[in-house]
Coordinates of N, CA and C in Angstrom, one line a residue:
X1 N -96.3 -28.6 -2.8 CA -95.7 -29.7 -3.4 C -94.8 -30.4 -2.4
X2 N -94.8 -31.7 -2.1 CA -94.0 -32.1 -1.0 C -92.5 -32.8 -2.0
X3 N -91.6 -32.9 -1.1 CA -90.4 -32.9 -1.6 C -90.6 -34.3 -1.6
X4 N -88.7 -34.8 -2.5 CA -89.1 -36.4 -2.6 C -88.9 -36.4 -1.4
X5 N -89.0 -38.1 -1.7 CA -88.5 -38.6 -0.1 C -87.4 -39.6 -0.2
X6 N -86.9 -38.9 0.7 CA -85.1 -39.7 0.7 C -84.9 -40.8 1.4
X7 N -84.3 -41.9 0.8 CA -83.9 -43.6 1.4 C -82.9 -43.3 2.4
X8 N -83.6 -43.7 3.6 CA -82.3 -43.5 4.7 C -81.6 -44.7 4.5
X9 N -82.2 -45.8 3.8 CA -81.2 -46.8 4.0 C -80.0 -46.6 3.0
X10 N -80.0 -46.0 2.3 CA -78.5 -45.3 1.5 C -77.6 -44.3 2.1
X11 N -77.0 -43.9 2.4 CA -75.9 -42.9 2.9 C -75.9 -42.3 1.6
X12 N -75.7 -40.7 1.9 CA -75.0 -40.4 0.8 C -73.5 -40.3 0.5
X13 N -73.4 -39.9 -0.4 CA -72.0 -40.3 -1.1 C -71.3 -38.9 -0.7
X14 N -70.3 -39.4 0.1 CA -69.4 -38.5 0.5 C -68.0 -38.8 0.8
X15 N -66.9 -37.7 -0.4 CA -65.7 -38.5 -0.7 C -64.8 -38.3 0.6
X16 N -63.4 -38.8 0.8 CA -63.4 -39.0 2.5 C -61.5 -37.9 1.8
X17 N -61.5 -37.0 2.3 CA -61.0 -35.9 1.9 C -59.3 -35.8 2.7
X18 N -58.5 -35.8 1.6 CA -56.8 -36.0 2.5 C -56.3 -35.3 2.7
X19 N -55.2 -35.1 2.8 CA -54.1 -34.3 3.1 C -52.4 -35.3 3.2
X20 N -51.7 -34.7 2.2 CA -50.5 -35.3 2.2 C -49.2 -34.9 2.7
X21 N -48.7 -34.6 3.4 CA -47.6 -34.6 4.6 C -46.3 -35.0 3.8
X22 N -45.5 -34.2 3.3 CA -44.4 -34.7 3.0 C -43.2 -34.2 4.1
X23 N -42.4 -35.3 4.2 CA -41.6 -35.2 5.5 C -40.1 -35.1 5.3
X24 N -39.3 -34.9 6.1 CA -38.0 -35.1 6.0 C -37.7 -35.4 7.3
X25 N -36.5 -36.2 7.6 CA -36.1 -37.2 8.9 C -34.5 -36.9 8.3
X26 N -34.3 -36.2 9.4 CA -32.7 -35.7 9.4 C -32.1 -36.7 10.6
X27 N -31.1 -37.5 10.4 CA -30.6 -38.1 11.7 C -29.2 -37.2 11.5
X28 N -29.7 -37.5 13.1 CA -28.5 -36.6 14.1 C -26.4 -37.2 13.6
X29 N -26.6 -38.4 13.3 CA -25.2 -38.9 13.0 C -25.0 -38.7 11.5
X30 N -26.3 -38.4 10.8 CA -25.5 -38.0 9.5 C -25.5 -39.2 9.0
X31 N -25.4 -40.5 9.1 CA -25.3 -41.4 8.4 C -26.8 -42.0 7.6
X32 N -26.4 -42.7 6.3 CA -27.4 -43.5 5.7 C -27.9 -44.9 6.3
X33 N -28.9 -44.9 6.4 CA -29.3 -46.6 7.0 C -30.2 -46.8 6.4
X34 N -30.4 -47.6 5.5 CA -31.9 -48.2 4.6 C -32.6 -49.4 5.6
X35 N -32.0 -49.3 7.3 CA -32.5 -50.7 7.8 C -34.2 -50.4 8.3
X36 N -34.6 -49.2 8.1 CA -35.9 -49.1 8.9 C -37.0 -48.8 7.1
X37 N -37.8 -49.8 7.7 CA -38.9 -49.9 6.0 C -40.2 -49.3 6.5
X38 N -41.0 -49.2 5.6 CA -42.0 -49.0 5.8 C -43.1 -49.5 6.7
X39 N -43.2 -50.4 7.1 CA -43.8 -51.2 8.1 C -43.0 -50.3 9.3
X40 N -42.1 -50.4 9.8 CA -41.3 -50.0 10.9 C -41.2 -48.4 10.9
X41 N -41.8 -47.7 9.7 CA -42.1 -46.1 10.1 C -43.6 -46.6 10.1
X42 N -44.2 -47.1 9.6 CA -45.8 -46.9 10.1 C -45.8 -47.3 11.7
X43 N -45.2 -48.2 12.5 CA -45.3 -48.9 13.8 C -44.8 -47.1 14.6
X44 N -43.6 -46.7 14.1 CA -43.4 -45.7 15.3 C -44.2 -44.5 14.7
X45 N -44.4 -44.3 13.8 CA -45.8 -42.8 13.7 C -47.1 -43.3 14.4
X46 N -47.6 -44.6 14.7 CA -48.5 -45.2 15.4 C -48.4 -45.2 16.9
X47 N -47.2 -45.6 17.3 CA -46.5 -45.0 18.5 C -46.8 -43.8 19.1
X48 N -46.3 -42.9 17.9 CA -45.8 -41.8 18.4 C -47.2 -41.3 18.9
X49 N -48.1 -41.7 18.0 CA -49.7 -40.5 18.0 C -50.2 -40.8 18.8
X50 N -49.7 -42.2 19.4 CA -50.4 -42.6 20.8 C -50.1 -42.1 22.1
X51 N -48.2 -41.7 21.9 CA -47.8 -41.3 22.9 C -48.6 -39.5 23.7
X52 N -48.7 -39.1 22.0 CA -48.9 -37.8 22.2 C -50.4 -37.1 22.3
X53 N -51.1 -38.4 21.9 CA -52.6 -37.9 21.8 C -53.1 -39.0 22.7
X54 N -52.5 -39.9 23.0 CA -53.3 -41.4 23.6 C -53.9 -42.3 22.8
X55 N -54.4 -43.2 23.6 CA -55.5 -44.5 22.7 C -56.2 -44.2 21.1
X56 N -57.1 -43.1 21.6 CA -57.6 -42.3 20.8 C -57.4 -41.9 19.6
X57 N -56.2 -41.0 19.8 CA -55.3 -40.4 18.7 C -55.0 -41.4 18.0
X58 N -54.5 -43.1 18.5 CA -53.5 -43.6 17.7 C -54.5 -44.6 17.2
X59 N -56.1 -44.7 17.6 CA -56.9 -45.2 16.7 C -57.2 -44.4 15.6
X60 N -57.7 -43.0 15.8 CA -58.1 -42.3 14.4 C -56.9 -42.3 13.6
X61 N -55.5 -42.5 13.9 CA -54.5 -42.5 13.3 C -54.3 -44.0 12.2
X62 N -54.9 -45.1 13.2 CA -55.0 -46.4 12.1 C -55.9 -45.9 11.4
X63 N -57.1 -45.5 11.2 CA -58.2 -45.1 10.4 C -57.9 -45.0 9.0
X64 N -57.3 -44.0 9.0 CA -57.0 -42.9 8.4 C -55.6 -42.3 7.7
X65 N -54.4 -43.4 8.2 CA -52.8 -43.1 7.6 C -52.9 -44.4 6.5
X66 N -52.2 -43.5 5.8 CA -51.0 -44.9 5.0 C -49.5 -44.0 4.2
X67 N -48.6 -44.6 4.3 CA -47.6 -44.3 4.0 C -47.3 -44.5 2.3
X68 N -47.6 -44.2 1.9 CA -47.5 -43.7 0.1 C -46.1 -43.7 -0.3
X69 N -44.7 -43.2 0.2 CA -43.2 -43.5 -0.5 C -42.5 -43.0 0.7
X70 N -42.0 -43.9 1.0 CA -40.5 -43.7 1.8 C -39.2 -43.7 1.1
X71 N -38.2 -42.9 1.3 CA -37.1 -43.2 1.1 C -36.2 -43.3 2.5
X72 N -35.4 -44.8 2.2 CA -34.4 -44.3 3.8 C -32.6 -43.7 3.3
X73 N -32.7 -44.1 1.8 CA -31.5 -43.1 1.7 C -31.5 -41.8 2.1
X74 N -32.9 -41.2 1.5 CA -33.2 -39.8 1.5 C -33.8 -39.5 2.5
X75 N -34.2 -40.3 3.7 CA -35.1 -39.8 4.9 C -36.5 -39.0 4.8
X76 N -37.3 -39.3 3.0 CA -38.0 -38.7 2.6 C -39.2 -39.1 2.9
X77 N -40.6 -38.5 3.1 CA -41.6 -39.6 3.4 C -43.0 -39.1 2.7
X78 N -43.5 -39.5 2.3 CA -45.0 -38.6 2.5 C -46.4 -39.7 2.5
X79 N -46.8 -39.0 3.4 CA -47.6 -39.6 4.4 C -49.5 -38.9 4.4
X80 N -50.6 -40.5 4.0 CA -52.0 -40.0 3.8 C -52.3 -40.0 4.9
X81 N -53.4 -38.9 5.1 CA -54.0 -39.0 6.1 C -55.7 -38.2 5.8
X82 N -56.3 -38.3 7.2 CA -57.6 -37.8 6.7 C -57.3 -36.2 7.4
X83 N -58.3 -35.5 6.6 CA -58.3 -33.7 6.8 C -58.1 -33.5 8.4
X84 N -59.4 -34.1 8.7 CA -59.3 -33.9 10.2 C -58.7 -34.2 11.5
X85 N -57.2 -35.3 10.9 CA -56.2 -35.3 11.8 C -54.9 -34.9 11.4
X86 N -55.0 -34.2 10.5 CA -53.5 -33.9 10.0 C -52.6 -32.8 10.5
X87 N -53.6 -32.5 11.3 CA -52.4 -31.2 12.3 C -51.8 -32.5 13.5
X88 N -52.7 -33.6 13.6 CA -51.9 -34.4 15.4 C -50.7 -34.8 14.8
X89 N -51.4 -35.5 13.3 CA -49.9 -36.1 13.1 C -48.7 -35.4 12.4
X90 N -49.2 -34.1 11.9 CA -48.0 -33.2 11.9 C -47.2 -32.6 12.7
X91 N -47.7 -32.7 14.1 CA -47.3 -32.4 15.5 C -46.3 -34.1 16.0
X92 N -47.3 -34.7 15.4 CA -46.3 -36.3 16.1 C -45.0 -36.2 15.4
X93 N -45.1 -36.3 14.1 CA -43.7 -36.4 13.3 C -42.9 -34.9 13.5
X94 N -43.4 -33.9 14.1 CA -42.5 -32.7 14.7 C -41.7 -33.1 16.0
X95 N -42.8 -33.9 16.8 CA -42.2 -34.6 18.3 C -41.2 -35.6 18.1
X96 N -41.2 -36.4 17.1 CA -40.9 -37.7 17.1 C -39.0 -37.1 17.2
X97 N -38.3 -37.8 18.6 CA -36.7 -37.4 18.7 C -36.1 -38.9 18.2
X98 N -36.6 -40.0 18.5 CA -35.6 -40.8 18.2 C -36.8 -42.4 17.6
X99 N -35.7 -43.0 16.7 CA -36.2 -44.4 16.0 C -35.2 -45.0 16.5
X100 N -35.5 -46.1 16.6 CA -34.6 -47.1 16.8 C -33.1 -47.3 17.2
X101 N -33.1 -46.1 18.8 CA -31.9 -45.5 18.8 C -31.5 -44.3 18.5
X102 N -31.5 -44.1 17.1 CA -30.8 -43.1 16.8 C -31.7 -41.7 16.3
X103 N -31.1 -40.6 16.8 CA -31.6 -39.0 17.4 C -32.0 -38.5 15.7
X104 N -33.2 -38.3 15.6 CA -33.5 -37.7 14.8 C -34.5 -36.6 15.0
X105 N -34.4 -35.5 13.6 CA -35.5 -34.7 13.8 C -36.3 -34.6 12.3
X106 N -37.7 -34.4 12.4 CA -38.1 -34.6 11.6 C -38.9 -33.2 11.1
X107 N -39.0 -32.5 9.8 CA -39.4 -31.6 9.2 C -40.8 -31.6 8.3
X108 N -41.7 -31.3 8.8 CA -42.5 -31.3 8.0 C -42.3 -30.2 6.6
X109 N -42.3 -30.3 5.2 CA -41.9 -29.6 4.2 C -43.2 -29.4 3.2
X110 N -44.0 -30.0 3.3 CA -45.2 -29.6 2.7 C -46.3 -30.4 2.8
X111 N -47.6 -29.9 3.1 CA -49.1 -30.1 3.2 C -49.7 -29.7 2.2
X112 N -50.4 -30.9 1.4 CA -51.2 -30.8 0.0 C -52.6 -31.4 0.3
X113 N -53.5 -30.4 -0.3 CA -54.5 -31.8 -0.6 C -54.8 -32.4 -1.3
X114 N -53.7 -32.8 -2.2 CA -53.9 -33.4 -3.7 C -52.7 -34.2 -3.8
X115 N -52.4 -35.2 -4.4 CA -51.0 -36.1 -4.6 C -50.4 -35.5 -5.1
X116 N -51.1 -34.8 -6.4 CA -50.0 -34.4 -7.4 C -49.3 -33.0 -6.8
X117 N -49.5 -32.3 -5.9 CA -48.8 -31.5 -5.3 C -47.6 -31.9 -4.4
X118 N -48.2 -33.1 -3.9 CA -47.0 -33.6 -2.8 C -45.9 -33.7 -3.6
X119 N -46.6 -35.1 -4.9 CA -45.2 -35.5 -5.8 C -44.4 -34.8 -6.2
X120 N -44.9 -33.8 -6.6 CA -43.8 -32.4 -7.0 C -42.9 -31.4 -6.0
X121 N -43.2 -31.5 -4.9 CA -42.5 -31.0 -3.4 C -41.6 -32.2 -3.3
X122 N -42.2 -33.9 -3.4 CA -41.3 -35.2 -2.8 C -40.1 -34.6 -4.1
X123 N -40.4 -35.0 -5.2 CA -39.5 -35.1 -6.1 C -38.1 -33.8 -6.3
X124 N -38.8 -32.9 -6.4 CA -38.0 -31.6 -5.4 C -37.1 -31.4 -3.9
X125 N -37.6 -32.6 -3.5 CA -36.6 -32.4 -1.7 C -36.0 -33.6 -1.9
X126 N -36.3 -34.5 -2.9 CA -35.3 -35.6 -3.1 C -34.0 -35.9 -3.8
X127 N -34.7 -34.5 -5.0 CA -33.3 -34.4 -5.8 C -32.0 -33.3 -4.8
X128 N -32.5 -32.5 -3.6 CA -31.7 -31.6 -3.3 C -31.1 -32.6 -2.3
X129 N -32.1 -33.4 -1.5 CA -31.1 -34.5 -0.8 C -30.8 -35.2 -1.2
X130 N -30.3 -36.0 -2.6 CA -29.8 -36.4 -3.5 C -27.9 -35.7 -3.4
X131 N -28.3 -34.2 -3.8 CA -27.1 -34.0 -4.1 C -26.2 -33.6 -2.3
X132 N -27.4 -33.4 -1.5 CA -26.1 -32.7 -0.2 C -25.4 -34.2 0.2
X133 N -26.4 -35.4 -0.1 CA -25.6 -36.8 -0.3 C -24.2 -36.8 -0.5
X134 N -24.4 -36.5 -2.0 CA -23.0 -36.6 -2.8 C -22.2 -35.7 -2.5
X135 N -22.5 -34.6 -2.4 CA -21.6 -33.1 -1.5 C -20.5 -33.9 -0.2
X136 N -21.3 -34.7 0.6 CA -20.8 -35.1 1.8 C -20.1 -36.0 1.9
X137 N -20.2 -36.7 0.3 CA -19.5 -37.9 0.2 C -20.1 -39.6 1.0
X138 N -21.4 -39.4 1.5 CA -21.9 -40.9 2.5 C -23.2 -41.5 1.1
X139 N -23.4 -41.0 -0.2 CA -24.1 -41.6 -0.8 C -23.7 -42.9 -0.9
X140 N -24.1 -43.9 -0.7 CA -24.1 -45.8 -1.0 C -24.0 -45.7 -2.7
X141 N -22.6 -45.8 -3.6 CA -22.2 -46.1 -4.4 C -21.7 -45.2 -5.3
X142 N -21.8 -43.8 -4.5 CA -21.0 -42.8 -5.5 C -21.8 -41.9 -6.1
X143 N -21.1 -41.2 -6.8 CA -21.9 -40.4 -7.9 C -22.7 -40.7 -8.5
X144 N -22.6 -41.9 -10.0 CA -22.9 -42.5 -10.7 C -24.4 -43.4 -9.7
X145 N -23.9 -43.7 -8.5 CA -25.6 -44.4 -8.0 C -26.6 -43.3 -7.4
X146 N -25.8 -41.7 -7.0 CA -26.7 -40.6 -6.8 C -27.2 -40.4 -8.3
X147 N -26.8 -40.6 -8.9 CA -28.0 -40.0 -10.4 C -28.9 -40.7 -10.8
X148 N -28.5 -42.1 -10.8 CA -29.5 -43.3 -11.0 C -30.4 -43.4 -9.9
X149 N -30.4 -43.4 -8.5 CA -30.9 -43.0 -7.9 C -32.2 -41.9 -7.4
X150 N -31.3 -40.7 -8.1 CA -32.3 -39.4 -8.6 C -33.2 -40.2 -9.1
X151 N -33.0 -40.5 -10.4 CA -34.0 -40.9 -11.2 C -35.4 -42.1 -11.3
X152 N -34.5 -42.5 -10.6 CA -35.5 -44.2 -9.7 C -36.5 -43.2 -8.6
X153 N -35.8 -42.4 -8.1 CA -36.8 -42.0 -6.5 C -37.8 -41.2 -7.4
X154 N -37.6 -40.4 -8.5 CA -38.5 -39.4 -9.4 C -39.4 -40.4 -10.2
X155 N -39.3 -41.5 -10.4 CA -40.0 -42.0 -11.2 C -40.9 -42.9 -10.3
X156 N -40.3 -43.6 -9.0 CA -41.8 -44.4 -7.9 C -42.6 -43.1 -7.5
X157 N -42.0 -41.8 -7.1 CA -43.0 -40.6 -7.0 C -43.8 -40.7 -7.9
X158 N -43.7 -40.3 -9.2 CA -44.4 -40.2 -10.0 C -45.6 -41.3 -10.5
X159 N -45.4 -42.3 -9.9 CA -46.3 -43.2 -10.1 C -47.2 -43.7 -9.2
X160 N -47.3 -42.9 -7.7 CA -47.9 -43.3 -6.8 C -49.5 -43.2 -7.2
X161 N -50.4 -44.2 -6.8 CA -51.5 -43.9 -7.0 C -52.0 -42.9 -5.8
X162 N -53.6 -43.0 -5.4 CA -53.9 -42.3 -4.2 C -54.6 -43.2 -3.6

């Protein structure tokens, strides 16, 4: 019995498989700056992969990133990527020493392959950097805007699509 016969002009269907990178970006002065957005971390992770892998790296890197929630109160980030590059760019954001100036180091804190795992590690490393905030006294508005705050960063987590 001969098998069917398969339409090359179709591809088959094959789902394109992530990994979610949740980050932390400790700067060296301690201070809050909400002045670097999203656009301006996706330009220096694009940088960086270029620096560290070349041309190459920082094309499979356009491919394949998108930045899903930043916080720059919280230095919090988590970042899509595809399976097959997620060790460079978890190497890039280990290398990366400084933005725009100022000396930072960056922690990678958890690798998921699902959203809903990240969102529950983001929302967890947001509320503890929430509070060493307010411990330190440099939260932007006090107590009263670390709780509202809590709550606002727990609830755009929670609603990220993929």
């Amino acid at each position: 019995r001969a098998s069917p016969r398969r339409d090359d002009s179709c591809p088959p269907m094959v789902r394109f498989k992530n990994r979610y990178l949740t980050a932390e970006f400790n700067w060296h002065d301690g201070r809050v700056d909400d002045s670097l957005t999203e656009t301006g971390l996706v330009g220096v992770l694009r940088k960086e992969m270029s620096v560290n892998f070349g041309d190459v790296g920082g094309g499979f890197f356009l491919g394949s990133m998108s930045l899903k929630y930043w916080n720059p109160v919280t230095g919090l980030a988590v970042v899509r990527v595809g399976r097959d590059i997620y060790r460079q760019v978890w190497a890039s954001l280990t290398l990366l020493r400084e933005i725009n100036g100022r000396a930072v180091a960056v922690q990678v804190t958890h690798c998921g392959s699902t959203l809903g795992s990240s969102q529950n590690a983001a929302i967890s490393r947001s509320e503890i950097r929430f509070d060493k905030l307010l411990k330190r006294g440099v939260m932007p508005g006090g107590e009263r805007a670390g709780a509202k705050n809590t709550q606002d960063a727990s609830r755009v987590i929670q609603a990220l699509q993929p």
